[in-house]
Short mmCIF file of C-alpha atoms and ligand atoms in Angstrom, two decimals:
data_model
loop_
_atom_site.label_atom_id
_atom_site.label_comp_id
_atom_site.label_asym_id
_atom_site.label_seq_id
_atom_site.Cartn_x
_atom_site.Cartn_y
_atom_site.Cartn_z
CA MET A 1 0.00 0.00 0.00
CA LYS A 2 2.80 2.30 -0.83
CA GLU A 3 2.15 5.13 -3.22
CA SER A 4 4.61 6.84 -5.61
CA ASN A 5 7.25 4.16 -5.28
CA ASP A 6 8.35 0.92 -6.93
CA TRP A 7 8.41 -2.01 -4.55
CA ASN A 8 10.98 -4.73 -4.91
CA ALA A 9 9.93 -7.46 -2.48
CA ASN A 10 13.40 -9.01 -2.22
CA LYS A 11 15.17 -5.71 -1.47
CA TYR A 12 12.38 -4.87 0.98
CA LYS A 13 12.90 -8.17 2.81
CA LYS A 14 16.68 -7.67 2.90
CA HIS A 15 16.87 -4.02 3.95
CA ALA A 16 13.52 -3.15 5.52
CA ASP A 17 12.65 -6.14 7.69
CA PHE A 18 12.77 -3.80 10.71
CA VAL A 19 9.49 -2.23 9.51
CA SER A 20 7.46 -5.25 10.66
CA VAL A 21 9.68 -6.30 13.56
CA LEU A 22 9.42 -2.89 15.23
CA ALA A 23 5.66 -2.81 14.76
CA LEU A 24 4.83 -5.67 17.10
CA PRO A 25 3.70 -3.17 19.81
CA VAL A 26 1.11 -1.93 17.30
CA VAL A 27 -0.25 -5.49 16.99
CA GLU A 28 -0.39 -5.51 20.81
CA LEU A 29 -2.35 -2.27 20.72
CA LEU A 30 -4.74 -3.88 18.22
CA ASP A 31 -5.11 -6.87 20.58
CA PRO A 32 -6.69 -9.13 17.93
CA LYS A 33 -9.31 -11.57 19.18
CA LYS A 34 -10.28 -15.03 17.96
CA ASP A 35 -12.70 -14.98 14.99
CA GLU A 36 -12.60 -11.20 14.60
CA GLU A 37 -12.58 -9.84 11.06
CA VAL A 38 -9.46 -7.70 10.62
CA LEU A 39 -8.30 -5.73 7.59
CA ASP A 40 -4.55 -5.16 7.23
CA LEU A 41 -4.33 -1.99 5.17
CA GLY A 42 -1.00 -1.92 3.36
CA CYS A 43 0.09 -5.43 4.26
CA GLY A 44 3.50 -5.30 2.56
CA GLU A 45 4.80 -8.85 2.42
CA GLY A 46 2.25 -10.02 5.01
CA THR A 47 4.42 -10.47 8.11
CA LEU A 48 2.05 -8.58 10.42
CA ALA A 49 -1.08 -10.01 8.79
CA LEU A 50 0.29 -13.45 9.67
CA GLU A 51 1.04 -12.28 13.21
CA ILE A 52 -2.56 -11.09 13.58
CA LYS A 53 -3.85 -14.37 12.14
CA LYS A 54 -1.87 -16.27 14.79
CA HIS A 55 -4.14 -14.64 17.39
CA GLY A 56 -7.09 -16.42 15.76
CA ALA A 57 -8.48 -13.47 13.79
CA ASN A 58 -9.66 -13.77 10.18
CA VAL A 59 -7.36 -11.46 8.28
CA ARG A 60 -8.03 -9.82 4.93
CA ALA A 61 -5.13 -7.83 3.48
CA VAL A 62 -4.71 -5.16 0.83
CA ASP A 63 -1.69 -3.44 -0.68
CA LEU A 64 -0.97 -1.26 -3.71
CA SER A 65 1.84 -3.49 -4.87
CA SER A 66 0.84 -6.70 -6.65
CA GLU A 67 4.25 -8.16 -5.81
CA MET A 68 3.59 -7.60 -2.08
CA VAL A 69 0.06 -8.98 -2.43
CA GLU A 70 1.48 -12.19 -3.93
CA LYS A 71 3.95 -12.51 -1.03
CA THR A 72 1.06 -12.13 1.42
CA GLN A 73 -1.09 -14.68 -0.44
CA SER A 74 1.82 -17.14 -0.29
CA LYS A 75 1.48 -16.97 3.51
CA GLY A 76 -2.12 -18.23 3.22
CA ILE A 77 -3.77 -14.84 3.67
CA GLU A 78 -6.52 -13.52 1.41
CA ALA A 79 -5.02 -10.40 -0.14
CA SER A 80 -5.77 -8.09 -3.03
CA VAL A 81 -4.48 -4.94 -4.71
CA MET A 82 -6.31 -1.90 -3.34
CA SER A 83 -5.39 1.60 -2.20
CA ALA A 84 -6.34 3.29 1.08
CA THR A 85 -8.41 5.89 -0.76
CA ASN A 86 -10.27 3.28 -2.82
CA LEU A 87 -11.26 0.74 -0.19
CA THR A 88 -14.45 -0.92 -1.33
CA PHE A 89 -15.50 -2.49 2.00
CA GLU A 90 -18.62 -1.50 3.96
CA ASN A 91 -19.46 -2.42 7.58
CA GLN A 92 -17.28 -5.48 7.26
CA PHE A 93 -14.47 -5.38 9.80
CA ASP A 94 -14.13 -5.42 13.58
CA ALA A 95 -10.78 -3.73 13.16
CA VAL A 96 -8.65 -2.01 10.54
CA PHE A 97 -4.92 -2.26 11.18
CA SER A 98 -2.22 -0.38 9.31
CA ASN A 99 1.53 -0.10 9.75
CA ALA A 100 4.01 2.23 8.01
CA VAL A 101 1.65 3.09 5.17
CA LEU A 102 -0.59 6.08 5.76
CA HIS A 103 2.20 8.67 5.35
CA TRP A 104 2.24 7.62 1.68
CA VAL A 105 -1.40 8.65 1.23
CA LYS A 106 -1.73 12.30 0.20
CA ASP A 107 -5.43 12.54 1.04
CA SER A 108 -5.41 11.52 4.72
CA GLU A 109 -9.04 12.51 5.23
CA LEU A 110 -10.34 10.39 2.34
CA ALA A 111 -8.42 7.38 3.68
CA ILE A 112 -9.99 7.94 7.13
CA GLN A 113 -13.46 8.07 5.52
CA LYS A 114 -12.85 4.80 3.66
CA ILE A 115 -11.53 3.14 6.82
CA ASN A 116 -14.60 4.33 8.73
CA LYS A 117 -16.85 2.86 6.04
CA ALA A 118 -15.00 -0.46 6.10
CA LEU A 119 -15.53 -0.84 9.86
CA LYS A 120 -18.56 -2.21 11.68
CA LYS A 121 -20.06 0.09 14.32
CA GLU A 122 -17.68 0.36 17.27
CA GLY A 123 -14.96 -1.23 15.17
CA ARG A 124 -11.46 -0.04 15.95
CA PHE A 125 -8.80 1.56 13.83
CA VAL A 126 -5.26 0.91 15.02
CA ALA A 127 -2.38 2.33 13.04
CA GLU A 128 1.19 3.53 13.12
CA PHE A 129 2.90 5.57 10.44
CA GLY A 130 5.34 8.44 10.00
CA GLY A 131 4.29 11.54 11.94
CA TYR A 132 5.35 15.17 12.18
CA GLY A 133 9.16 15.50 12.01
CA ASN A 134 9.61 12.00 10.58
CA ILE A 135 12.89 11.56 8.63
CA LYS A 136 13.44 15.34 8.74
CA ASN A 137 17.24 15.01 8.41
CA LEU A 138 16.75 12.62 5.52
CA THR A 139 14.28 14.76 3.59
CA ASP A 140 16.42 17.87 4.26
CA ALA A 141 19.41 16.03 2.77
CA MET A 142 17.38 15.00 -0.31
CA GLN A 143 16.15 18.57 -0.73
CA GLU A 144 19.73 19.89 -0.47
CA VAL A 145 20.99 17.47 -3.12
CA PHE A 146 18.18 18.43 -5.52
CA ASP A 147 18.86 22.14 -4.82
CA ASN A 148 22.49 21.53 -5.79
CA HIS A 149 21.45 19.86 -9.07
CA THR A 150 18.90 22.23 -10.55
CA SER A 151 18.79 20.36 -13.89
CA TRP A 152 17.15 17.42 -12.05
CA GLY A 153 13.99 19.46 -11.39
CA GLN A 154 12.28 20.01 -8.03
CA PHE A 155 12.52 17.64 -5.08
CA GLU A 156 8.98 16.29 -4.69
CA ASN A 157 8.37 14.95 -1.23
CA PRO A 158 5.93 12.02 -1.60
CA TRP A 159 5.12 11.80 2.11
CA VAL A 160 2.65 13.43 4.50
CA PHE A 161 3.78 13.63 8.13
CA LEU A 162 0.97 15.05 10.25
CA LYS A 163 0.93 16.23 13.85
CA ASP A 164 -1.03 14.12 16.34
CA SER A 165 -3.36 17.09 16.93
CA GLU A 166 -4.05 17.40 13.16
CA TYR A 167 -4.78 13.69 12.75
CA LYS A 168 -7.02 13.64 15.84
CA ILE A 169 -9.13 16.44 14.35
CA LEU A 170 -9.48 14.54 11.06
CA LEU A 171 -10.54 11.37 12.88
CA GLU A 172 -13.08 13.14 15.08
CA LYS A 173 -14.48 15.00 12.09
CA ASN A 174 -15.00 11.68 10.29
CA GLY A 175 -16.82 9.47 12.74
CA PHE A 176 -14.17 8.32 15.22
CA ASP A 177 -13.59 8.61 18.95
CA VAL A 178 -9.86 8.80 19.59
CA GLU A 179 -8.84 6.61 22.50
CA TYR A 180 -5.10 7.09 22.13
CA ILE A 181 -2.82 9.10 19.87
CA GLU A 182 0.87 9.80 20.32
CA LEU A 183 3.92 10.98 18.41
CA ILE A 184 6.85 8.71 19.28
CA GLN A 185 10.49 9.57 18.54
CA ARG A 186 12.02 6.33 17.34
CA PRO A 187 15.53 6.63 15.87
CA THR A 188 15.80 3.42 13.87
CA PRO A 189 18.99 1.49 13.03
CA ILE A 190 19.29 0.78 9.30
CA ASP A 191 22.01 -1.05 7.40
CA ASP A 192 23.09 1.77 5.05
CA ILE A 193 21.28 4.87 3.90
CA VAL A 194 21.93 3.91 0.25
CA ASN A 195 19.90 0.72 0.73
CA TRP A 196 17.12 2.69 2.46
CA LEU A 197 17.03 5.08 -0.52
CA ASP A 198 16.96 2.12 -2.93
CA VAL A 199 13.89 0.65 -1.23
CA PHE A 200 11.94 3.75 -0.24
CA ALA A 201 13.01 6.70 -2.39
CA ASN A 202 13.07 5.33 -5.91
CA GLY A 203 9.88 7.25 -6.75
CA ILE A 204 11.73 10.50 -5.99
CA THR A 205 14.43 9.72 -8.55
CA LYS A 206 12.21 8.11 -11.21
CA ASN A 207 12.93 10.86 -13.76
CA LEU A 208 16.71 10.76 -13.28
CA SER A 209 19.14 8.77 -15.42
CA LYS A 210 20.85 5.71 -13.95
CA GLU A 211 24.01 7.75 -13.39
CA GLN A 212 22.12 10.63 -11.77
CA LYS A 213 20.38 8.16 -9.43
CA GLU A 214 23.77 6.92 -8.23
CA ILE A 215 24.97 10.50 -7.72
CA PHE A 216 21.78 11.28 -5.78
CA LYS A 217 22.30 8.38 -3.39
CA GLU A 218 26.00 9.10 -2.81
CA LYS A 219 25.39 12.84 -2.25
CA VAL A 220 22.53 12.20 0.20
CA ARG A 221 24.82 9.77 2.02
CA GLU A 222 27.55 12.41 2.20
CA VAL A 223 25.21 15.16 3.52
CA LEU A 224 23.53 12.87 6.04
CA LYS A 225 26.56 11.04 7.40
CA PRO A 226 27.54 13.60 10.10
CA LYS A 227 23.98 13.47 11.52
CA GLN A 228 22.86 9.86 11.09
CA TYR A 229 26.01 7.76 11.24
CA ASN A 230 28.54 6.90 13.88
CA GLU A 231 31.32 4.28 14.06
CA LYS A 232 29.81 2.44 17.01
CA ASP A 233 26.17 2.12 15.95
CA GLY A 234 26.33 2.58 12.17
CA TRP A 235 23.45 4.26 10.31
CA SER A 236 20.12 5.27 11.73
CA ALA A 237 17.02 6.98 10.33
CA ASP A 238 15.33 9.74 12.33
CA TYR A 239 11.90 8.10 12.50
CA VAL A 240 8.97 9.66 14.36
CA ARG A 241 5.89 7.43 14.60
CA LEU A 242 2.30 8.56 14.85
CA ARG A 243 0.51 5.78 16.74
CA VAL A 244 -3.26 5.81 17.06
CA LYS A 245 -6.22 3.82 18.34
CA ALA A 246 -9.72 5.08 17.50
CA THR A 247 -13.24 3.65 17.55
CA LYS A 248 -15.97 4.12 14.95
CA VAL A 249 -18.85 5.98 16.54
CA GLN A 250 -20.76 7.07 13.47
CA LYS A 251 -20.86 6.50 9.74
CA THR A 252 -19.26 8.83 7.25
CA ASN A 253 -21.05 9.56 3.99
C1 BEZ B 301 8.33 5.51 7.52
O1 BEZ B 301 7.98 4.36 7.83
O2 BEZ B 301 8.30 6.42 8.33
C2 BEZ B 301 8.82 5.79 6.17
C3 BEZ B 301 9.27 4.77 5.38
C4 BEZ B 301 9.68 5.04 4.12
C5 BEZ B 301 9.64 6.31 3.63
C6 BEZ B 301 9.19 7.34 4.41
C7 BEZ B 301 8.79 7.08 5.70
#
């Protein structure tokens, strides 16, 4: 369920496994129950969908990437290609779960409306995604490299990182009671920023030549190294998570 990016499932597995591993507290917050109907919105390769299924819930999964959907299906989970703003479900789920996806969705409010519609009354929405300040050093470095290469065009940031207060307002405006919402600073160890860029930022460089793409990655690495690398711990990304649990109290249109 990742927008404006190309998803290579093998690279994702190799360099971005931390995405699911670090999200286990979000599954705890969801607290899936036996026989509940749960939608995993943006399932990626299905690791968390499987985790939820282990609790006895019936899991349905969607993702924008057909390659990721196939990986999820291979784990025995019913999955299909669908975006957050085009969910077709109505009054179907006891819970909608989403990890590391909703910052890719430009129209946050429309996604909230579709999630509301997909839920049964009093169904819960439990999610974590990038929040205000997320990867600020990283996006600043990308911006700087584009500014230094004006022939490449403008740096177009594909992500939306909202404040907790902003997201709470959107939820309340669209039929949810917010039980819990928090911005969590979570510096995250990664293997090398070049690999992170390969997996997550290829949409940003889609109009560049092969050579320019390599220059982009090396220059971002150079700019970022003083802030996000040290000899002892290696590379980290300056992640800030927006974690939320909300309950459907009324229907949206
Ligand atoms: C995130 O999970 O915060 C994230 C991942 C990839 C790109 C941007 C943000």
